[in-house]
Tab-separated table of C-alpha atoms in Angstrom:
chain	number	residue	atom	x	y	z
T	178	UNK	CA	11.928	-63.665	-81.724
T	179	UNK	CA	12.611	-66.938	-82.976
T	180	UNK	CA	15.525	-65.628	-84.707
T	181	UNK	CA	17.119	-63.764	-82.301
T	182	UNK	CA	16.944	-66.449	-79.644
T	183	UNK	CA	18.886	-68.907	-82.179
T	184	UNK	CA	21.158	-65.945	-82.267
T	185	UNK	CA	21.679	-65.252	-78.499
T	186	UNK	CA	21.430	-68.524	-76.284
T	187	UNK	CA	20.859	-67.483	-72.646
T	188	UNK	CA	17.234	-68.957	-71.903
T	189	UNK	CA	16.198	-66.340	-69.851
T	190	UNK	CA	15.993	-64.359	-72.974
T	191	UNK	CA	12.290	-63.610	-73.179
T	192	UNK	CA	12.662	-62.635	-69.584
T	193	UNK	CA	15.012	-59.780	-69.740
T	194	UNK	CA	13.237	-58.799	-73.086
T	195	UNK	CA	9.549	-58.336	-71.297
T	196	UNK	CA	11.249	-56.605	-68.701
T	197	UNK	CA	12.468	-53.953	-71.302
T	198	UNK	CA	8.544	-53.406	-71.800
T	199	UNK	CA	7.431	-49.946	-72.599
T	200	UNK	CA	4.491	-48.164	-73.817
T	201	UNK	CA	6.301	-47.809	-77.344
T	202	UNK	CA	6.903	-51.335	-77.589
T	203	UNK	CA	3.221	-52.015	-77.932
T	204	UNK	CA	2.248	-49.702	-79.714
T	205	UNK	CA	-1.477	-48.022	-79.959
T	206	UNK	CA	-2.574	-50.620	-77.743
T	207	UNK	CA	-0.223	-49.438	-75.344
T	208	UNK	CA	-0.824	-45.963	-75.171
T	209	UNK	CA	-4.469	-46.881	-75.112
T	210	UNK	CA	-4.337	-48.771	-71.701
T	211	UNK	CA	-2.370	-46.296	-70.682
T	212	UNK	CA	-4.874	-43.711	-70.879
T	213	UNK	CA	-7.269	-45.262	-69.086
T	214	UNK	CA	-8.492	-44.434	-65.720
T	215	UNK	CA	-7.996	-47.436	-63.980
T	216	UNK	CA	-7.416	-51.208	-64.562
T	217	UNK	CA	-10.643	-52.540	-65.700
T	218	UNK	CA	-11.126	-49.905	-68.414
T	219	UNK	CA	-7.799	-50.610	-70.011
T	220	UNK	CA	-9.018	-54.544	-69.635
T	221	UNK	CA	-11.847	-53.832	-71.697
T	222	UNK	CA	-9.983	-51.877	-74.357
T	223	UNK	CA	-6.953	-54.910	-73.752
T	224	UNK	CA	-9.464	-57.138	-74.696
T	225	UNK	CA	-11.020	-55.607	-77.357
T	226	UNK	CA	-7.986	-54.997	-79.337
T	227	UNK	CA	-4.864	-56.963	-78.283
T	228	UNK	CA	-5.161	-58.591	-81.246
T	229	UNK	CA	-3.272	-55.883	-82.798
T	230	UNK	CA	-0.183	-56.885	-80.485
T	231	UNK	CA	-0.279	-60.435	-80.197
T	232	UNK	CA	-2.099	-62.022	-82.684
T	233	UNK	CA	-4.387	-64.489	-80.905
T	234	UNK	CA	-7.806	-63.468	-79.667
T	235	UNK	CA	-7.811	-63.262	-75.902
T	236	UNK	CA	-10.401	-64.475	-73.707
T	237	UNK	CA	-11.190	-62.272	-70.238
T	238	UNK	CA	-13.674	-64.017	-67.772
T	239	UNK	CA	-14.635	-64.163	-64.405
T	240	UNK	CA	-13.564	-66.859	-62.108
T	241	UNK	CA	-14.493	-66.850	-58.486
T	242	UNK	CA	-12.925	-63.767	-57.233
T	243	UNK	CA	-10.504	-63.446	-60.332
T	244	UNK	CA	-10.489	-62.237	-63.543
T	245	UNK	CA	-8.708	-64.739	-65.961
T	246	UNK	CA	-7.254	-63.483	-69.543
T	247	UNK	CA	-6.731	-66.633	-71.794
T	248	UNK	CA	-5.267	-67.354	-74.755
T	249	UNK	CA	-5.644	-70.577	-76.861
T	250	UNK	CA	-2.639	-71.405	-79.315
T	251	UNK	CA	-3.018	-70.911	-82.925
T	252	UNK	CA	0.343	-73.029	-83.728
T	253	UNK	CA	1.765	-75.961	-81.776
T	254	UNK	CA	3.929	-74.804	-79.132
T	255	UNK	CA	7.582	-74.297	-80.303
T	256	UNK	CA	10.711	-72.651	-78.512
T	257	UNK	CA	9.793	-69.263	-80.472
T	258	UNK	CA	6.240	-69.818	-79.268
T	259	UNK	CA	7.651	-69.960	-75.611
T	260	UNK	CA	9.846	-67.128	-76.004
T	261	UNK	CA	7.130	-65.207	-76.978
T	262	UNK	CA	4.713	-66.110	-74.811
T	263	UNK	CA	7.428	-65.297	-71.690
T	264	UNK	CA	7.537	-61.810	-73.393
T	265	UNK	CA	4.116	-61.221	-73.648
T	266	UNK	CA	3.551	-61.894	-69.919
T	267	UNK	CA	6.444	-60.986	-68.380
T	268	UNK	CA	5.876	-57.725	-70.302
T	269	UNK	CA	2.143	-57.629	-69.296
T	270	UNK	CA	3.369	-57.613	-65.731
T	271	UNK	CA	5.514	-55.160	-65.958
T	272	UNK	CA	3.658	-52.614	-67.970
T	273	UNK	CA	1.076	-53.235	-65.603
T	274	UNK	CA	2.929	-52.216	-62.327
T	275	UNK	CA	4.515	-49.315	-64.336
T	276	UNK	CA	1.428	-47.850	-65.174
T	277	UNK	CA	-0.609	-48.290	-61.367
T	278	UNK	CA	2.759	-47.854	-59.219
T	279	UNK	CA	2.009	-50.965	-57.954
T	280	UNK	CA	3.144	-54.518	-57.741
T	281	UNK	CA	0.936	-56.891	-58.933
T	282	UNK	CA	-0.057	-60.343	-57.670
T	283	UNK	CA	-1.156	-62.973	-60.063
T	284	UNK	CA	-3.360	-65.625	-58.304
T	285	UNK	CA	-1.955	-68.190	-61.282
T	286	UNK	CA	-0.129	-68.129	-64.283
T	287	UNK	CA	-0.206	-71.153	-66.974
T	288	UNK	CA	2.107	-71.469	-69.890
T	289	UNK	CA	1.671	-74.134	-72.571
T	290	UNK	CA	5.318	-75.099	-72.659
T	291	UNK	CA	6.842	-77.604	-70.371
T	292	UNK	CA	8.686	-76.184	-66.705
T	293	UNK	CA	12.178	-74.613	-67.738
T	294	UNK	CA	14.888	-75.076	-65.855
T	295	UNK	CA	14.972	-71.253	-65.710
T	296	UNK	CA	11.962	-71.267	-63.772
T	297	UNK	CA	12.427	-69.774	-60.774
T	298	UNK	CA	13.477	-66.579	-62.474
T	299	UNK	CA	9.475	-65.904	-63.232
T	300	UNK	CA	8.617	-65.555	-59.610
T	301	UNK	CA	9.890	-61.678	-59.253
T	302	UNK	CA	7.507	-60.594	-61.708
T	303	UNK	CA	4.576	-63.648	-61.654
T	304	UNK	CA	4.997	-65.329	-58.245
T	305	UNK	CA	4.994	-68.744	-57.336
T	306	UNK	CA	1.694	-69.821	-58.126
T	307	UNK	CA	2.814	-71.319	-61.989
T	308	UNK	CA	1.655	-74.339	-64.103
T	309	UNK	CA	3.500	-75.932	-67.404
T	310	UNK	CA	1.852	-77.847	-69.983
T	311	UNK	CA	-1.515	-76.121	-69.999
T	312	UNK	CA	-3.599	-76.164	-73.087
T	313	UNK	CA	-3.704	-72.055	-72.864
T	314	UNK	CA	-1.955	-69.340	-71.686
T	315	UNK	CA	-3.117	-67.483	-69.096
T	316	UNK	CA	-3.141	-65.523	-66.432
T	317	UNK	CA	-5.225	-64.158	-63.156
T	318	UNK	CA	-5.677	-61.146	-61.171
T	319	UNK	CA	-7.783	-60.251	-58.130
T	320	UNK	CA	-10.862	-58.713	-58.971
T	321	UNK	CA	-10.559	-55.793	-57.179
T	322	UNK	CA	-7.704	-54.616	-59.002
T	323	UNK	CA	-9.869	-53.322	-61.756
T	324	UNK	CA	-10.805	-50.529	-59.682
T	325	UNK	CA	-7.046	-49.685	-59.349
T	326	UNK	CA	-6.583	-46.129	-61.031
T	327	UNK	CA	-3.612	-45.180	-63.671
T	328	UNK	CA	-1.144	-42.850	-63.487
T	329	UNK	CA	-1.301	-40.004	-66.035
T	330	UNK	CA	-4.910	-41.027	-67.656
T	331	UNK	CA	-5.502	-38.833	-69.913
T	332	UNK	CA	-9.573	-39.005	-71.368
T	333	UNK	CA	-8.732	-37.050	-74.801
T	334	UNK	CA	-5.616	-39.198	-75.723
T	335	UNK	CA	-8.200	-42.472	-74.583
T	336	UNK	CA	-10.776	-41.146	-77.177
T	337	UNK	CA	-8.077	-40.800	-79.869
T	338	UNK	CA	-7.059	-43.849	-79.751
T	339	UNK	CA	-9.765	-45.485	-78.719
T	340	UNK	CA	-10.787	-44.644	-82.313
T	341	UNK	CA	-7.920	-45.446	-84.259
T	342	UNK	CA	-7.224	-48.776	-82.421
T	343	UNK	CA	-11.208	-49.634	-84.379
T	344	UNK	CA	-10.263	-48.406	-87.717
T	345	UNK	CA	-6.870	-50.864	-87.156
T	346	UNK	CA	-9.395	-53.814	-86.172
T	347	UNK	CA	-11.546	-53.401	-89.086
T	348	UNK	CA	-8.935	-52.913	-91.621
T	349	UNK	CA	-7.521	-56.395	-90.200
T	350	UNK	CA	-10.450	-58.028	-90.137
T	351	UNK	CA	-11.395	-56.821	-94.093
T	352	UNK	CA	-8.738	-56.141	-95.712
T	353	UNK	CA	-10.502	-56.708	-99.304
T	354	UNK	CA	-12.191	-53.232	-98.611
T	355	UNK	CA	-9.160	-51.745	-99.002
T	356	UNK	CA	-7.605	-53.133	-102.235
T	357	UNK	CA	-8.331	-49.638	-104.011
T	358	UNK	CA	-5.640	-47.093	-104.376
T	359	UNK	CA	-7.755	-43.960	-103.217
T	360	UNK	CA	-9.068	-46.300	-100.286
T	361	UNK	CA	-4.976	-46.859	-99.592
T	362	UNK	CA	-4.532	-42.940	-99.717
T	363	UNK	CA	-6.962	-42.180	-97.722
T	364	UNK	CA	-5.995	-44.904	-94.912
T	365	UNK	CA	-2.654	-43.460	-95.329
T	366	UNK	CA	-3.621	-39.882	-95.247
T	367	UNK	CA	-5.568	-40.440	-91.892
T	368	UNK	CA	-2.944	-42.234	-90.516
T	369	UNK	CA	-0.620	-39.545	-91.116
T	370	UNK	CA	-3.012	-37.007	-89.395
T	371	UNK	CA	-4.086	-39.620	-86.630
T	372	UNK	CA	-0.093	-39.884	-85.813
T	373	UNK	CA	0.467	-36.129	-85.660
T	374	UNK	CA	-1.929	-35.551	-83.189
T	375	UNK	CA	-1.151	-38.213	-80.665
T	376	UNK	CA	2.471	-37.152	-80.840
T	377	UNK	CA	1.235	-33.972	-79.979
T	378	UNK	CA	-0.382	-35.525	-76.875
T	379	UNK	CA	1.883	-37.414	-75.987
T	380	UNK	CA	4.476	-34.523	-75.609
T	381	UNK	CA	2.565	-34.085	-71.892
T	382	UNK	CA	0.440	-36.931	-71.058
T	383	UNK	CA	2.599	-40.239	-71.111
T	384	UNK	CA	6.635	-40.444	-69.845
């Protein structure tokens, strides 16, 4: 992202790019939310294993009548750290109305980096309620929205994945344990067979 945005110099750049958000674009974690039956189930599995998207551990607590997902910074704050950051959200927000029908509303949104002078162009997707030069990265939603159901759930596809998305984790988390080739072939090999059959589901539970 970095790259690109040296490459292509309109600052609403992260913008239009989280707008573009689709299930492919995030791959198994994605397609796992997706699957869900409503909001707070994909939460948990967003929580669990967004890790594999992003990189940095979220946080998901309750504050007053919100639920908060946080994010602390790994690396000081740069313009590719910004960029990303808009395309994570922005993206969030949008997957997130795609996949309830709905429009959200986010009580609050905080970004690390300071106010652009772009600004304004969040409120469509995140609303008015934004703060610049937090120490995380954050955002809220109503409480009640967990309870929100998703279109085209689909239990079998959640299981699949659900599964796969662990084996990822772990294989992240220890990747020593897989320094042998016939561990490698194996990973491979289930991969392979793990792929084939959500393709297969895919073909007539997600658009």
């Amino acid at each position: 992202l970095a790259e690109l945005s040296k490459g292509y110099s309109k600052p609403e750049l992260g913008i239009e790019l989280g707008e573009l958000a689709e299930a492919g674009h995030g791959g198994i974690l994605a397609y796992l939310t997706a699957s869900c039956d409503n909001l707070g189930e994909a939460l948990i599995r967003f929580e669990r294993f967004q890790s594999l998207l992003y990189g940095s551990e979220a946080k998901v607590v309750t504050e007053g009548e919100n639920i908060v997902i946080r994010w602390h910074p790994e690396v000081e704050p740069t313009l590719g750290t910004q960029l990303s950051d808009e395309v994570l959200i922005i993206g969030l927000a949008c997957f997130i109305n795609h996949v309830i029908g709905q429009k959200v509303t986010m009580p609050h949104v905080s970004f690390i980096h300071s106010k652009p002078d772009y600004y304004q162009a969040y409120g469509p997707h995140l609303g008015n309620n934004l703060r610049f030069d937090c120490t995380t990265l954050s955002v809220e939603f109503p409480k009640h929205y967990l309870t929100l159901p998703i279109n085209n759930s689909e239990p079998t596809l959640k299981n699949i994945l659900d599964q796969q998305a662990e084996v990822l984790l772990q294989d992240r988390s220890f990747p020593q344990y897989e320094s042998s080739t016939a561990s490698k072939n194996k990973t491979n090999n289930d991969l392979k067979d793990f792929n084939q059959r959500v393709k297969s589901e895919l073909r007539h539970c997600i658009t």
